[in-house]
Tab-separated table of C-alpha atoms in Angstrom:
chain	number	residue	atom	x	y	z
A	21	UNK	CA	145.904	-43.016	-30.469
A	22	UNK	CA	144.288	-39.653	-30.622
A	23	UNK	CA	141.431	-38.636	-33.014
A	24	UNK	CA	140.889	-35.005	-33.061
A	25	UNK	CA	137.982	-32.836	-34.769
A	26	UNK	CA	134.646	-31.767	-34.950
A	27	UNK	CA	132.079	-34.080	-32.979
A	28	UNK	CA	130.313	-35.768	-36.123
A	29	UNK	CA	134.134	-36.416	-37.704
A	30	UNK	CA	135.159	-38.435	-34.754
A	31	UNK	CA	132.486	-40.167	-34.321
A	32	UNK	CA	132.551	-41.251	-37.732
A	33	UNK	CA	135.538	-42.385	-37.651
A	34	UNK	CA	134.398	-44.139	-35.091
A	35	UNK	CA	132.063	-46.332	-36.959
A	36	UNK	CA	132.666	-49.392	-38.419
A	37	UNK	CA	133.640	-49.899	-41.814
A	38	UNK	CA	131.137	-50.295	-44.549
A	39	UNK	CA	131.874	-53.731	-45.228
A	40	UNK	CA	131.709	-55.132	-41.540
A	41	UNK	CA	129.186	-57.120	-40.039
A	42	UNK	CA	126.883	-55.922	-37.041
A	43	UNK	CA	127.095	-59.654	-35.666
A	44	UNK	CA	131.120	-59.107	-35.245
A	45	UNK	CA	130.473	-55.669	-33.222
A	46	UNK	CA	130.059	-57.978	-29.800
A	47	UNK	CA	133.011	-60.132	-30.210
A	48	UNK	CA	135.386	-57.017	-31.130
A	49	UNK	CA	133.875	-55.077	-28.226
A	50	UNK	CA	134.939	-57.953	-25.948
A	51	UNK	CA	138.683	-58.554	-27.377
A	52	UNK	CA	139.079	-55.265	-27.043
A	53	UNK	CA	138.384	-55.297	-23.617
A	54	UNK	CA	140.290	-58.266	-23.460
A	55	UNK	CA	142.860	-56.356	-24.505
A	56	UNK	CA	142.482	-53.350	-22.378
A	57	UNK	CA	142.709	-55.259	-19.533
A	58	UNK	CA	146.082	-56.880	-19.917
A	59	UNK	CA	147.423	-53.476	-21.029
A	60	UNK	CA	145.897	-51.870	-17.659
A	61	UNK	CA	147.590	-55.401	-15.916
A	62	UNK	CA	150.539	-54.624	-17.394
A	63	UNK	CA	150.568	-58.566	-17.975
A	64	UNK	CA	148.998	-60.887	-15.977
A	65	UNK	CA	147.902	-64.784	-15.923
A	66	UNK	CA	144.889	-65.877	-17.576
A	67	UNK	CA	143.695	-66.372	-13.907
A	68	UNK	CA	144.496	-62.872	-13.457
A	69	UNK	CA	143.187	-61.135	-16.303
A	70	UNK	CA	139.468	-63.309	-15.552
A	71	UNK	CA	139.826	-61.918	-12.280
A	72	UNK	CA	139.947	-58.221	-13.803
A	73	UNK	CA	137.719	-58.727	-17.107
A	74	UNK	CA	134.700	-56.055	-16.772
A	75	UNK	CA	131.150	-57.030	-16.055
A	76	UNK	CA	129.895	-55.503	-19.535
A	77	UNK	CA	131.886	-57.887	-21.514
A	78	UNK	CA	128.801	-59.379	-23.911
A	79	UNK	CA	129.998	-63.506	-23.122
A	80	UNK	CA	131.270	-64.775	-19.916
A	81	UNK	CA	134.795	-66.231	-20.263
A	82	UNK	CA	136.577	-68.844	-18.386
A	83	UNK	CA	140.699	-69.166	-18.009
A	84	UNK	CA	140.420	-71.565	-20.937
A	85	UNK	CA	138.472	-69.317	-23.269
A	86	UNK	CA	140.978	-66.158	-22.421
A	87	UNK	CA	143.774	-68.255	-23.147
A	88	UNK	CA	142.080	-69.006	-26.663
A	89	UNK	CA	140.998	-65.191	-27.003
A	90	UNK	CA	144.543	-64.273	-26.370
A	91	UNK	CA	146.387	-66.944	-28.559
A	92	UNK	CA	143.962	-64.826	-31.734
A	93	UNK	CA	145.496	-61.349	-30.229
A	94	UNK	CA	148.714	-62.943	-30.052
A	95	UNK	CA	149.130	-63.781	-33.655
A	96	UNK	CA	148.257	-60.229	-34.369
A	97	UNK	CA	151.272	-59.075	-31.957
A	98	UNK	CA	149.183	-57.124	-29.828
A	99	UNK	CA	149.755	-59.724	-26.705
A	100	UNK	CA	152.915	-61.974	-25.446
A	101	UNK	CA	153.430	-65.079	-23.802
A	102	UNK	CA	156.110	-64.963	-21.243
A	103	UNK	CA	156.264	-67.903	-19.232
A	104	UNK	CA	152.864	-68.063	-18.277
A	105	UNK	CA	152.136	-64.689	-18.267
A	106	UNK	CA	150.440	-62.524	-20.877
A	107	UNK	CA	151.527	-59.045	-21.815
A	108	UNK	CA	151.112	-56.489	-24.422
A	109	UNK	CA	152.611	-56.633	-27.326
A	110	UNK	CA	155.091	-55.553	-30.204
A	111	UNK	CA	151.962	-53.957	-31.447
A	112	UNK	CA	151.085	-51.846	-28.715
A	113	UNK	CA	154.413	-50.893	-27.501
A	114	UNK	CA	155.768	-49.865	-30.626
């Protein structure tokens, strides 16, 4: 995705919407890192993908918890399971 303009235009697209809550901003920070780290995986086990989560994600997750994380992205088609291993998406490929 690209978001071009002037400085204040991006970053208010940036924001989030109106309607969202500030309490949510932490867990969509974290799924999207989630995220971002399967797609730089290219796949990967849940062993895998705690192995490679970033330090600055706001809640410590265990394989059990990425495997519930990812079953949420899943229905959303931005992650796969193949076999046992998780990797991106219809979504994100498309």
């Amino acid at each position: 995705m690209e978001i071009t303009g002037g400085y204040d235009d991006v970053v208010e697209k940036l924001q989030p919407a109106a309607g969202e809550r500030a309490s949510l901003g932490p867990v969509m920070a974290d799924f999207s890192l989630l995220l971002e780290t399967v797609l730089h995986l290219d796949g990967g086990t849940r062993s895998a993908i705690v192995d490679h989560l970033p330090p600055e994600m706001h809640h410590t997750y265990d394989a059990e918890a990425i495997v519930d994380a990812l079953q949420v992205l899943a229905r959303y088609d931005l992650v796969v399971l193949e076999g046992n291993t998780w990797t991106p998406g219809p979504a994100l490929t498309a």
